[in-house]
């Protein structure tokens, strides 16, 4: 197969009109459009462009600080960015309140294997086949 042959697009499995209507009604979509400073309809069309072609890469534009200021944005200083990274590394940033309200991490299913003793002090039983695999990995 030649490299010049275009790959088929990987995109939506449902009609675009249905997806568009769902996005226009969705409260999260409205919130995101407002947060990024776009009209809802324009934001939905942009989302649909990427949804129709999963291989499409987003455009990243790098501009000078002066241009950002001229367009109403106040870019952080190098010192502010350094402080932010250090706070993140120290775990001092905390969790966004909107994320807390979303209950995204709340699981209703099993939580997986315990990695520590239970509250009663009992050590969870080890699956012998897993223990054998770990021992084989050390050889």
CSV table of N, CA, C and O in Angstrom, one decimal:
chain,number,residue,atom,x,y,z
A,1,UNK,N,0.9,-1.2,0.0
A,1,UNK,CA,0.0,0.0,0.0
A,1,UNK,C,0.9,1.2,0.0
A,1,UNK,O,1.8,1.3,0.7
A,2,UNK,N,0.6,2.2,-0.8
A,2,UNK,CA,1.4,3.4,-0.9
A,2,UNK,C,1.1,4.3,0.3
A,2,UNK,O,0.1,4.4,0.9
A,3,UNK,N,2.2,5.1,0.6
A,3,UNK,CA,2.0,6.1,1.7
A,3,UNK,C,1.1,7.2,1.3
A,3,UNK,O,0.6,8.0,2.1
A,4,UNK,N,1.0,7.4,0.0
A,4,UNK,CA,0.1,8.5,-0.5
A,4,UNK,C,-1.4,8.2,-0.4
A,4,UNK,O,-2.2,9.1,-0.6
A,5,UNK,N,-1.7,7.0,-0.1
A,5,UNK,CA,-3.1,6.6,0.0
A,5,UNK,C,-3.7,7.2,1.3
A,5,UNK,O,-3.2,6.9,2.3
A,6,UNK,N,-4.7,8.0,1.2
A,6,UNK,CA,-5.3,8.6,2.4
A,6,UNK,C,-6.0,7.5,3.2
A,6,UNK,O,-6.6,6.6,2.7
A,7,UNK,N,-5.8,7.7,4.5
A,7,UNK,CA,-6.5,6.7,5.4
A,7,UNK,C,-8.0,7.1,5.6
A,7,UNK,O,-8.3,8.3,5.5
A,8,UNK,N,-8.8,6.1,5.8
A,8,UNK,CA,-10.2,6.5,6.0
A,8,UNK,C,-10.4,7.3,7.3
A,8,UNK,O,-9.6,7.0,8.3
A,9,UNK,N,-11.3,8.2,7.4
A,9,UNK,CA,-11.4,9.0,8.6
A,9,UNK,C,-12.1,8.2,9.7
A,9,UNK,O,-13.0,7.4,9.4
A,10,UNK,N,-11.6,8.4,10.9
A,10,UNK,CA,-12.2,7.7,12.0
A,10,UNK,C,-13.0,8.8,12.7
A,10,UNK,O,-12.5,9.7,13.2
A,11,UNK,N,-14.3,8.6,12.7
A,11,UNK,CA,-15.1,9.7,13.3
A,11,UNK,C,-16.4,9.2,13.9
A,11,UNK,O,-16.4,8.2,14.6
A,12,UNK,N,-17.4,10.0,13.8
A,12,UNK,CA,-18.7,9.8,14.5
A,12,UNK,C,-19.4,8.5,13.9
A,12,UNK,O,-19.3,8.2,12.8
A,13,UNK,N,-20.0,7.8,14.8
A,13,UNK,CA,-20.8,6.6,14.4
A,13,UNK,C,-22.3,6.9,14.4
A,13,UNK,O,-23.1,6.1,13.9
A,14,UNK,N,-22.7,8.1,14.9
A,14,UNK,CA,-24.1,8.5,14.8
A,14,UNK,C,-24.2,9.7,13.9
A,14,UNK,O,-23.2,10.4,13.6
A,15,UNK,N,-25.4,10.0,13.4
A,15,UNK,CA,-25.6,11.2,12.5
A,15,UNK,C,-25.1,12.5,13.2
A,15,UNK,O,-25.4,12.7,14.4
A,16,UNK,N,-24.5,13.3,12.4
A,16,UNK,CA,-23.9,14.5,13.0
A,16,UNK,C,-25.0,15.5,13.5
A,16,UNK,O,-24.8,16.2,14.5
A,17,UNK,N,-26.2,15.4,12.9
A,17,UNK,CA,-27.3,16.3,13.4
A,17,UNK,C,-27.7,15.9,14.8
A,17,UNK,O,-28.0,16.8,15.6
A,18,UNK,N,-27.7,14.6,15.1
A,18,UNK,CA,-28.1,14.1,16.4
A,18,UNK,C,-27.0,14.6,17.5
A,18,UNK,O,-27.4,15.1,18.5
A,19,UNK,N,-25.8,14.4,17.1
A,19,UNK,CA,-24.7,14.8,18.0
A,19,UNK,C,-24.7,16.3,18.2
A,19,UNK,O,-24.5,16.8,19.4
A,20,UNK,N,-24.9,17.1,17.2
A,20,UNK,CA,-24.9,18.5,17.3
A,20,UNK,C,-26.0,19.0,18.2
A,20,UNK,O,-25.8,19.8,19.1
A,21,UNK,N,-27.2,18.4,18.1
A,21,UNK,CA,-28.4,18.7,18.9
A,21,UNK,C,-28.1,18.4,20.4
A,21,UNK,O,-28.4,19.2,21.3
A,22,UNK,N,-27.4,17.3,20.6
A,22,UNK,CA,-27.1,16.9,22.0
A,22,UNK,C,-26.1,17.9,22.6
A,22,UNK,O,-26.2,18.3,23.8
A,23,UNK,N,-25.1,18.2,21.8
A,23,UNK,CA,-24.0,19.2,22.3
A,23,UNK,C,-24.6,20.5,22.6
A,23,UNK,O,-24.3,21.2,23.6
A,24,UNK,N,-25.5,21.0,21.7
A,24,UNK,CA,-26.2,22.3,21.9
A,24,UNK,C,-27.0,22.4,23.2
A,24,UNK,O,-27.1,23.4,23.8
A,25,UNK,N,-27.6,21.2,23.6
A,25,UNK,CA,-28.4,21.2,24.8
A,25,UNK,C,-27.6,20.9,26.1
A,25,UNK,O,-28.0,21.2,27.2
A,26,UNK,N,-26.4,20.3,25.9
A,26,UNK,CA,-25.6,19.9,27.1
A,26,UNK,C,-25.1,21.1,27.9
A,26,UNK,O,-24.5,22.0,27.4
A,27,UNK,N,-25.3,21.0,29.2
A,27,UNK,CA,-24.9,22.0,30.1
A,27,UNK,C,-23.4,22.2,30.2
A,27,UNK,O,-22.9,23.3,30.3
A,28,UNK,N,-22.7,21.0,30.2
A,28,UNK,CA,-21.2,21.1,30.2
A,28,UNK,C,-20.7,21.8,29.0
A,28,UNK,O,-19.7,22.6,29.1
A,29,UNK,N,-21.2,21.5,27.9
A,29,UNK,CA,-20.8,22.1,26.6
A,29,UNK,C,-21.0,23.6,26.7
A,29,UNK,O,-20.1,24.4,26.3
A,30,UNK,N,-22.1,24.1,27.2
A,30,UNK,CA,-22.4,25.5,27.4
A,30,UNK,C,-21.4,26.1,28.3
A,30,UNK,O,-20.8,27.2,28.1
A,31,UNK,N,-21.1,25.4,29.4
A,31,UNK,CA,-20.1,25.9,30.4
A,31,UNK,C,-18.7,26.1,29.8
A,31,UNK,O,-18.0,27.1,30.0
A,32,UNK,N,-18.3,25.1,29.0
A,32,UNK,CA,-17.0,25.1,28.4
A,32,UNK,C,-16.9,26.2,27.4
A,32,UNK,O,-15.9,26.9,27.3
A,33,UNK,N,-17.9,26.3,26.6
A,33,UNK,CA,-17.9,27.4,25.5
A,33,UNK,C,-17.7,28.7,26.2
A,33,UNK,O,-16.9,29.6,25.7
A,34,UNK,N,-18.5,29.0,27.3
A,34,UNK,CA,-18.4,30.2,28.0
A,34,UNK,C,-17.0,30.4,28.6
A,34,UNK,O,-16.4,31.5,28.5
A,35,UNK,N,-16.4,29.3,29.1
A,35,UNK,CA,-15.1,29.4,29.8
A,35,UNK,C,-14.0,29.7,28.8
A,35,UNK,O,-13.0,30.4,29.1
A,36,UNK,N,-14.1,29.2,27.5
A,36,UNK,CA,-13.1,29.5,26.5
A,36,UNK,C,-13.4,30.7,25.7
A,36,UNK,O,-12.7,31.1,24.8
A,37,UNK,N,-14.5,31.4,26.0
A,37,UNK,CA,-14.9,32.7,25.4
A,37,UNK,C,-15.3,32.5,24.0
A,37,UNK,O,-15.1,33.4,23.1
A,38,UNK,N,-16.1,31.5,23.7
A,38,UNK,CA,-16.6,31.2,22.4
A,38,UNK,C,-18.2,31.2,22.4
A,38,UNK,O,-18.7,30.8,23.4
A,39,UNK,N,-18.8,31.6,21.3
A,39,UNK,CA,-20.2,31.4,21.2
A,39,UNK,C,-20.5,29.9,21.1
A,39,UNK,O,-19.7,29.1,20.6
A,40,UNK,N,-21.6,29.5,21.7
A,40,UNK,CA,-21.9,28.1,21.8
A,40,UNK,C,-21.9,27.4,20.5
A,40,UNK,O,-21.3,26.3,20.3
A,41,UNK,N,-22.6,28.0,19.5
A,41,UNK,CA,-22.7,27.3,18.2
A,41,UNK,C,-21.3,27.2,17.5
A,41,UNK,O,-21.0,26.1,17.0
A,42,UNK,N,-20.4,28.2,17.7
A,42,UNK,CA,-19.1,28.1,17.1
A,42,UNK,C,-18.3,27.0,17.8
A,42,UNK,O,-17.5,26.2,17.2
A,43,UNK,N,-18.4,26.9,19.1
A,43,UNK,CA,-17.7,25.9,19.9
A,43,UNK,C,-18.2,24.5,19.5
A,43,UNK,O,-17.3,23.6,19.3
A,44,UNK,N,-19.5,24.3,19.4
A,44,UNK,CA,-20.0,23.0,19.0
A,44,UNK,C,-19.5,22.6,17.6
A,44,UNK,O,-19.1,21.5,17.4
A,45,UNK,N,-19.4,23.5,16.7
A,45,UNK,CA,-18.9,23.2,15.3
A,45,UNK,C,-17.4,22.8,15.4
A,45,UNK,O,-17.0,21.9,14.7
A,46,UNK,N,-16.7,23.5,16.2
A,46,UNK,CA,-15.3,23.1,16.4
A,46,UNK,C,-15.1,21.7,17.0
A,46,UNK,O,-14.3,20.9,16.5
A,47,UNK,N,-15.9,21.4,18.0
A,47,UNK,CA,-15.9,20.1,18.6
A,47,UNK,C,-16.3,19.0,17.5
A,47,UNK,O,-15.6,18.0,17.4
A,48,UNK,N,-17.3,19.3,16.7
A,48,UNK,CA,-17.7,18.4,15.7
A,48,UNK,C,-16.6,18.2,14.6
A,48,UNK,O,-16.5,17.1,14.1
A,49,UNK,N,-15.8,19.2,14.3
A,49,UNK,CA,-14.7,19.0,13.4
A,49,UNK,C,-13.8,17.9,13.9
A,49,UNK,O,-13.4,17.0,13.1
A,50,UNK,N,-13.4,18.0,15.2
A,50,UNK,CA,-12.5,17.0,15.7
A,50,UNK,C,-13.2,15.7,15.9
A,50,UNK,O,-12.5,14.6,15.8
A,51,UNK,N,-14.5,15.7,16.2
A,51,UNK,CA,-15.2,14.4,16.4
A,51,UNK,C,-15.3,13.7,15.1
A,51,UNK,O,-15.3,12.4,15.1
A,52,UNK,N,-15.4,14.4,14.0
A,52,UNK,CA,-15.6,13.7,12.7
A,52,UNK,C,-14.3,13.2,12.1
A,52,UNK,O,-14.3,12.3,11.3
A,53,UNK,N,-13.2,13.7,12.6
A,53,UNK,CA,-11.9,13.2,12.2
A,53,UNK,C,-11.0,13.1,13.4
A,53,UNK,O,-10.3,14.0,13.8
A,54,UNK,N,-10.9,11.9,13.9
A,54,UNK,CA,-10.2,11.6,15.1
A,54,UNK,C,-8.7,11.8,15.0
A,54,UNK,O,-7.9,11.9,15.9
A,55,UNK,N,-8.2,11.8,13.7
A,55,UNK,CA,-6.8,11.9,13.5
A,55,UNK,C,-6.4,13.4,13.3
A,55,UNK,O,-5.2,13.7,13.2
A,56,UNK,N,-7.3,14.3,13.4
A,56,UNK,CA,-7.0,15.7,13.2
A,56,UNK,C,-6.3,16.2,14.5
A,56,UNK,O,-6.8,15.9,15.6
A,57,UNK,N,-5.2,16.9,14.3
A,57,UNK,CA,-4.5,17.4,15.5
A,57,UNK,C,-4.9,18.9,15.7
A,57,UNK,O,-5.1,19.6,14.8
A,58,UNK,N,-4.9,19.2,17.0
A,58,UNK,CA,-5.3,20.6,17.3
A,58,UNK,C,-4.1,21.5,17.0
A,58,UNK,O,-2.9,21.1,16.9
A,59,UNK,N,-4.4,22.8,16.7
A,59,UNK,CA,-3.4,23.8,16.3
A,59,UNK,C,-2.9,24.5,17.6
A,59,UNK,O,-3.7,24.9,18.5
A,60,UNK,N,-1.6,24.6,17.7
A,60,UNK,CA,-1.0,25.2,18.9
A,60,UNK,C,-0.4,26.5,18.4
A,60,UNK,O,0.5,26.4,17.5
A,61,UNK,N,-0.8,27.6,18.9
A,61,UNK,CA,-0.2,28.9,18.5
A,61,UNK,C,0.6,29.5,19.6
A,61,UNK,O,0.1,29.6,20.7
A,62,UNK,N,1.8,29.8,19.3
A,62,UNK,CA,2.7,30.5,20.3
A,62,UNK,C,2.8,31.9,19.9
A,62,UNK,O,3.2,32.3,18.8
A,63,UNK,N,2.5,32.8,20.8
A,63,UNK,CA,2.6,34.2,20.6
A,63,UNK,C,3.4,34.9,21.7
A,63,UNK,O,3.6,34.4,22.8
A,64,UNK,N,3.9,36.1,21.4
A,64,UNK,CA,4.7,36.9,22.3
A,64,UNK,C,3.7,37.4,23.4
A,64,UNK,O,2.6,37.6,23.2
A,65,UNK,N,4.3,37.6,24.6
A,65,UNK,CA,3.5,38.2,25.7
A,65,UNK,C,2.9,39.5,25.4
A,65,UNK,O,1.8,39.8,25.8
A,66,UNK,N,3.6,40.3,24.6
A,66,UNK,CA,3.0,41.6,24.2
A,66,UNK,C,1.8,41.5,23.4
A,66,UNK,O,0.8,42.2,23.6
A,67,UNK,N,1.7,40.5,22.5
A,67,UNK,CA,0.5,40.2,21.7
A,67,UNK,C,-0.6,39.7,22.6
A,67,UNK,O,-1.8,40.1,22.4
A,68,UNK,N,-0.3,38.9,23.6
A,68,UNK,CA,-1.3,38.4,24.5
A,68,UNK,C,-1.9,39.6,25.3
A,68,UNK,O,-3.1,39.7,25.4
A,69,UNK,N,-1.0,40.5,25.8
A,69,UNK,CA,-1.5,41.7,26.5
A,69,UNK,C,-2.4,42.5,25.6
A,69,UNK,O,-3.4,43.1,26.1
A,70,UNK,N,-2.0,42.7,24.4
A,70,UNK,CA,-2.8,43.5,23.4
A,70,UNK,C,-4.2,42.9,23.2
A,70,UNK,O,-5.1,43.7,22.9
A,71,UNK,N,-4.3,41.6,23.4
A,71,UNK,CA,-5.6,41.0,23.1
A,71,UNK,C,-6.3,40.7,24.5
A,71,UNK,O,-7.3,39.9,24.5
A,72,UNK,N,-5.9,41.4,25.5
A,72,UNK,CA,-6.6,41.3,26.8
A,72,UNK,C,-6.2,40.2,27.7
A,72,UNK,O,-6.9,39.9,28.7
A,73,UNK,N,-5.1,39.4,27.5
A,73,UNK,CA,-4.7,38.4,28.3
A,73,UNK,C,-3.5,38.8,29.1
A,73,UNK,O,-2.6,39.6,28.6
A,74,UNK,N,-3.4,38.4,30.4
A,74,UNK,CA,-2.3,38.7,31.2
A,74,UNK,C,-1.5,37.5,31.4
A,74,UNK,O,-1.8,36.7,32.3
A,75,UNK,N,-0.4,37.3,30.7
A,75,UNK,CA,0.4,36.1,30.8
A,75,UNK,C,1.2,36.0,32.1
A,75,UNK,O,1.6,37.1,32.6
A,76,UNK,N,1.3,34.9,32.7
A,76,UNK,CA,2.1,34.8,34.0
A,76,UNK,C,3.6,35.0,33.7
A,76,UNK,O,4.1,34.7,32.6
A,77,UNK,N,4.2,35.5,34.7
A,77,UNK,CA,5.7,35.7,34.6
A,77,UNK,C,6.4,34.4,34.8
A,77,UNK,O,5.8,33.4,35.2
A,78,UNK,N,7.7,34.3,34.4
A,78,UNK,CA,8.4,33.1,34.6
A,78,UNK,C,8.5,32.7,36.1
A,78,UNK,O,8.4,31.5,36.4
A,79,UNK,N,8.5,33.7,37.0
A,79,UNK,CA,8.5,33.4,38.4
A,79,UNK,C,7.2,32.8,38.8
A,79,UNK,O,7.2,31.8,39.6
A,80,UNK,N,6.1,33.3,38.3
A,80,UNK,CA,4.8,32.8,38.7
A,80,UNK,C,4.7,31.3,38.2
A,80,UNK,O,4.1,30.5,38.9
A,81,UNK,N,5.1,31.0,37.0
A,81,UNK,CA,5.1,29.7,36.5
A,81,UNK,C,5.9,28.8,37.3
A,81,UNK,O,5.5,27.6,37.7
A,82,UNK,N,7.1,29.2,37.7
A,82,UNK,CA,8.0,28.4,38.5
A,82,UNK,C,7.4,28.1,39.9
A,82,UNK,O,7.4,26.9,40.3
A,83,UNK,N,6.7,29.1,40.5
A,83,UNK,CA,6.0,28.9,41.8
A,83,UNK,C,4.9,27.9,41.6
A,83,UNK,O,4.7,27.0,42.5
A,84,UNK,N,4.2,28.0,40.5
A,84,UNK,CA,3.1,27.1,40.2
A,84,UNK,C,3.6,25.6,40.1
A,84,UNK,O,3.0,24.7,40.7
A,85,UNK,N,4.6,25.4,39.4
A,85,UNK,CA,5.2,24.1,39.2
A,85,UNK,C,5.7,23.5,40.5
A,85,UNK,O,5.4,22.3,40.9
A,86,UNK,N,6.3,24.4,41.3
A,86,UNK,CA,6.8,23.9,42.6
A,86,UNK,C,5.6,23.5,43.6
A,86,UNK,O,5.6,22.5,44.2
A,87,UNK,N,4.6,24.4,43.5
A,87,UNK,CA,3.4,24.0,44.3
A,87,UNK,C,2.8,22.7,43.9
A,87,UNK,O,2.3,21.9,44.7
A,88,UNK,N,2.7,22.5,42.6
A,88,UNK,CA,2.2,21.2,42.1
A,88,UNK,C,3.0,20.0,42.5
A,88,UNK,O,2.5,19.0,42.9
A,89,UNK,N,4.4,20.2,42.5
A,89,UNK,CA,5.3,19.1,42.9
A,89,UNK,C,5.1,18.8,44.3
A,89,UNK,O,5.2,17.7,44.8
A,90,UNK,N,4.8,19.8,45.1
A,90,UNK,CA,4.7,19.6,46.6
A,90,UNK,C,3.3,19.2,47.0
A,90,UNK,O,3.0,18.9,48.1
A,91,UNK,N,2.4,19.2,46.0
A,91,UNK,CA,1.0,18.8,46.2
A,91,UNK,C,0.2,19.9,46.9
A,91,UNK,O,-0.8,19.6,47.6
A,92,UNK,N,0.6,21.1,46.8
A,92,UNK,CA,-0.1,22.2,47.5
A,92,UNK,C,-1.2,22.9,46.7
A,92,UNK,O,-1.8,23.8,47.1
A,93,UNK,N,-1.5,22.4,45.5
A,93,UNK,CA,-2.5,23.1,44.6
A,93,UNK,C,-3.9,22.8,45.0
A,93,UNK,O,-4.8,23.5,44.8
A,94,UNK,N,-4.1,21.6,45.6
A,94,UNK,CA,-5.5,21.3,46.0
A,94,UNK,C,-6.3,20.8,44.8
A,94,UNK,O,-5.8,20.7,43.7
A,95,UNK,N,-7.6,20.7,45.0
A,95,UNK,CA,-8.5,20.2,43.9
A,95,UNK,C,-9.5,21.3,43.6
A,95,UNK,O,-10.0,22.0,44.5
A,96,UNK,N,-9.7,21.5,42.3
A,96,UNK,CA,-10.7,22.5,41.9
A,96,UNK,C,-12.0,22.2,42.5
A,96,UNK,O,-12.5,21.1,42.4
A,97,UNK,N,-12.7,23.2,43.0
A,97,UNK,CA,-14.0,23.0,43.6
A,97,UNK,C,-15.1,22.4,42.6
A,97,UNK,O,-15.9,21.6,43.0
A,98,UNK,N,-15.0,22.8,41.3
A,98,UNK,CA,-15.9,22.3,40.3
A,98,UNK,C,-15.7,20.8,40.2
A,98,UNK,O,-16.6,20.0,40.0
A,99,UNK,N,-14.4,20.4,40.2
A,99,UNK,CA,-14.1,18.9,40.1
A,99,UNK,C,-14.7,18.2,41.3
A,99,UNK,O,-15.3,17.1,41.2
A,100,UNK,N,-14.5,18.8,42.5
A,100,UNK,CA,-15.1,18.2,43.7
A,100,UNK,C,-16.6,17.9,43.6
A,100,UNK,O,-17.1,16.9,43.9
A,101,UNK,N,-17.3,18.9,43.0
A,101,UNK,CA,-18.8,18.8,42.9
A,101,UNK,C,-19.2,17.8,41.8
A,101,UNK,O,-20.2,17.3,41.9
A,102,UNK,N,-18.2,17.5,40.9
A,102,UNK,CA,-18.6,16.6,39.8
A,102,UNK,C,-18.7,15.1,40.3
A,102,UNK,O,-19.3,14.3,39.6
A,103,UNK,N,-18.1,14.8,41.4
A,103,UNK,CA,-18.1,13.4,41.9
A,103,UNK,C,-17.5,12.5,40.9
A,103,UNK,O,-17.9,11.3,40.9
A,104,UNK,N,-16.6,13.0,40.1
A,104,UNK,CA,-16.0,12.1,39.0
A,104,UNK,C,-15.3,10.9,39.6
A,104,UNK,O,-15.4,9.8,39.1
A,105,UNK,N,-14.6,11.0,40.7
A,105,UNK,CA,-13.9,9.9,41.3
A,105,UNK,C,-14.7,9.0,42.2
A,105,UNK,O,-14.3,8.0,42.6
A,106,UNK,N,-16.0,9.4,42.4
A,106,UNK,CA,-16.8,8.6,43.2
A,106,UNK,C,-17.2,7.3,42.5
A,106,UNK,O,-17.8,7.3,41.4
A,107,UNK,N,-16.8,6.2,43.0
A,107,UNK,CA,-17.0,4.9,42.4
A,107,UNK,C,-18.1,4.1,43.1
A,107,UNK,O,-18.1,4.1,44.3
A,108,UNK,N,-19.0,3.5,42.4
A,108,UNK,CA,-20.0,2.7,43.0
A,108,UNK,C,-19.7,1.2,42.9
A,108,UNK,O,-20.3,0.4,43.4
A,109,UNK,N,-18.6,0.9,42.2
A,109,UNK,CA,-18.2,-0.5,42.1
A,109,UNK,C,-17.0,-0.9,43.0
A,109,UNK,O,-16.6,-0.1,43.9
A,110,UNK,N,-16.5,-2.0,42.8
A,110,UNK,CA,-15.4,-2.5,43.7
A,110,UNK,C,-14.2,-1.6,43.5
A,110,UNK,O,-13.9,-1.0,42.4
A,111,UNK,N,-13.4,-1.4,44.5
A,111,UNK,CA,-12.3,-0.5,44.5
A,111,UNK,C,-11.0,-1.1,44.1
A,111,UNK,O,-9.9,-0.5,44.0
A,112,UNK,N,-10.9,-2.4,43.9
A,112,UNK,CA,-9.7,-3.1,43.5
A,112,UNK,C,-9.0,-3.7,44.8
A,112,UNK,O,-9.5,-3.6,45.9
A,113,UNK,N,-7.9,-4.3,44.6
A,113,UNK,CA,-7.2,-5.0,45.7
A,113,UNK,C,-6.7,-4.0,46.8
A,113,UNK,O,-6.3,-2.9,46.4
A,114,UNK,N,-6.7,-4.4,48.0
A,114,UNK,CA,-6.2,-3.6,49.1
A,114,UNK,C,-4.7,-3.7,49.1
A,114,UNK,O,-4.1,-4.8,48.8
A,115,UNK,N,-4.0,-2.6,49.3
A,115,UNK,CA,-2.6,-2.6,49.3
A,115,UNK,C,-2.0,-2.5,50.7
A,115,UNK,O,-0.8,-2.5,50.9
A,116,UNK,N,-2.9,-2.4,51.7
A,116,UNK,CA,-2.4,-2.3,53.1
A,116,UNK,C,-3.3,-3.2,53.9
A,116,UNK,O,-4.3,-3.8,53.4
A,117,UNK,N,-3.0,-3.3,55.2
A,117,UNK,CA,-3.8,-4.2,56.1
A,117,UNK,C,-5.2,-3.6,56.2
A,117,UNK,O,-5.4,-2.4,56.1
A,118,UNK,N,-6.1,-4.5,56.5
A,118,UNK,CA,-7.5,-4.0,56.7
A,118,UNK,C,-7.6,-3.3,58.1
A,118,UNK,O,-6.6,-3.4,58.9
A,119,UNK,N,-8.7,-2.6,58.4
A,119,UNK,CA,-8.8,-1.9,59.7
A,119,UNK,C,-8.6,-2.9,60.9
A,119,UNK,O,-8.2,-2.5,61.9
A,120,UNK,N,-8.9,-4.2,60.7
A,120,UNK,CA,-8.7,-5.1,61.8
A,120,UNK,C,-7.3,-5.6,61.9
A,120,UNK,O,-7.0,-6.4,62.8
A,121,UNK,N,-6.5,-5.2,61.0
A,121,UNK,CA,-5.0,-5.6,61.0
A,121,UNK,C,-4.7,-6.8,60.2
A,121,UNK,O,-3.6,-7.3,60.0
A,122,UNK,N,-5.8,-7.4,59.5
A,122,UNK,CA,-5.6,-8.6,58.7
A,122,UNK,C,-4.9,-8.2,57.4
A,122,UNK,O,-5.3,-7.2,56.8
A,123,UNK,N,-4.0,-9.0,57.0
A,123,UNK,CA,-3.3,-8.8,55.7
A,123,UNK,C,-4.1,-9.5,54.6
A,123,UNK,O,-4.4,-10.7,54.8
A,124,UNK,N,-4.4,-8.8,53.5
A,124,UNK,CA,-5.1,-9.5,52.4
A,124,UNK,C,-4.4,-10.7,51.9
A,124,UNK,O,-3.1,-10.7,51.8
A,125,UNK,N,-5.1,-11.7,51.5
A,125,UNK,CA,-4.5,-12.9,50.9
A,125,UNK,C,-3.9,-12.6,49.6
A,125,UNK,O,-4.5,-11.8,48.8
A,126,UNK,N,-2.8,-13.2,49.3
A,126,UNK,CA,-2.1,-13.0,48.0
A,126,UNK,C,-2.5,-14.1,47.1
A,126,UNK,O,-2.6,-15.3,47.4
A,127,UNK,N,-2.8,-13.8,45.8
A,127,UNK,CA,-3.1,-14.8,44.8
A,127,UNK,C,-1.8,-15.5,44.5
A,127,UNK,O,-0.8,-14.9,44.0
A,128,UNK,N,-1.7,-16.8,44.7
A,128,UNK,CA,-0.5,-17.5,44.4
A,128,UNK,C,0.1,-17.4,43.0
A,128,UNK,O,1.3,-17.3,42.8
A,129,UNK,N,-0.8,-17.3,42.0
A,129,UNK,CA,-0.3,-17.2,40.7
A,129,UNK,C,0.3,-15.9,40.4
A,129,UNK,O,1.3,-15.7,39.7
A,130,UNK,N,-0.2,-14.8,41.1
A,130,UNK,CA,0.5,-13.5,41.0
A,130,UNK,C,1.8,-13.5,41.7
A,130,UNK,O,2.8,-12.9,41.2
A,131,UNK,N,1.9,-14.1,42.8
A,131,UNK,CA,3.1,-14.2,43.6
A,131,UNK,C,4.2,-14.9,42.8
A,131,UNK,O,5.3,-14.5,42.7
A,132,UNK,N,3.8,-16.0,42.1
A,132,UNK,CA,4.7,-16.7,41.2
A,132,UNK,C,5.2,-15.9,40.1
A,132,UNK,O,6.4,-15.9,39.7
A,133,UNK,N,4.3,-15.1,39.5
A,133,UNK,CA,4.8,-14.2,38.4
A,133,UNK,C,5.8,-13.1,38.9
A,133,UNK,O,6.7,-12.8,38.2
A,134,UNK,N,5.6,-12.6,40.1
A,134,UNK,CA,6.5,-11.7,40.7
A,134,UNK,C,7.8,-12.3,40.9
A,134,UNK,O,8.9,-11.8,40.6
A,135,UNK,N,7.8,-13.6,41.4
A,135,UNK,CA,9.1,-14.3,41.7
A,135,UNK,C,9.8,-14.6,40.4
A,135,UNK,O,11.0,-14.4,40.3
A,136,UNK,N,9.1,-14.9,39.3
A,136,UNK,CA,9.7,-15.2,38.0
A,136,UNK,C,10.4,-13.9,37.5
A,136,UNK,O,11.4,-14.0,36.8
A,137,UNK,N,9.7,-12.8,37.7
A,137,UNK,CA,10.3,-11.5,37.2
A,137,UNK,C,11.6,-11.2,37.9
A,137,UNK,O,12.4,-10.4,37.4
A,138,UNK,N,11.9,-11.7,39.1
A,138,UNK,CA,13.1,-11.4,39.8
A,138,UNK,C,14.3,-12.2,39.3
A,138,UNK,O,15.4,-11.9,39.6
A,139,UNK,N,14.0,-13.3,38.7
A,139,UNK,CA,15.1,-14.3,38.3
A,139,UNK,C,15.8,-13.7,37.1
A,139,UNK,O,15.5,-13.1,36.3
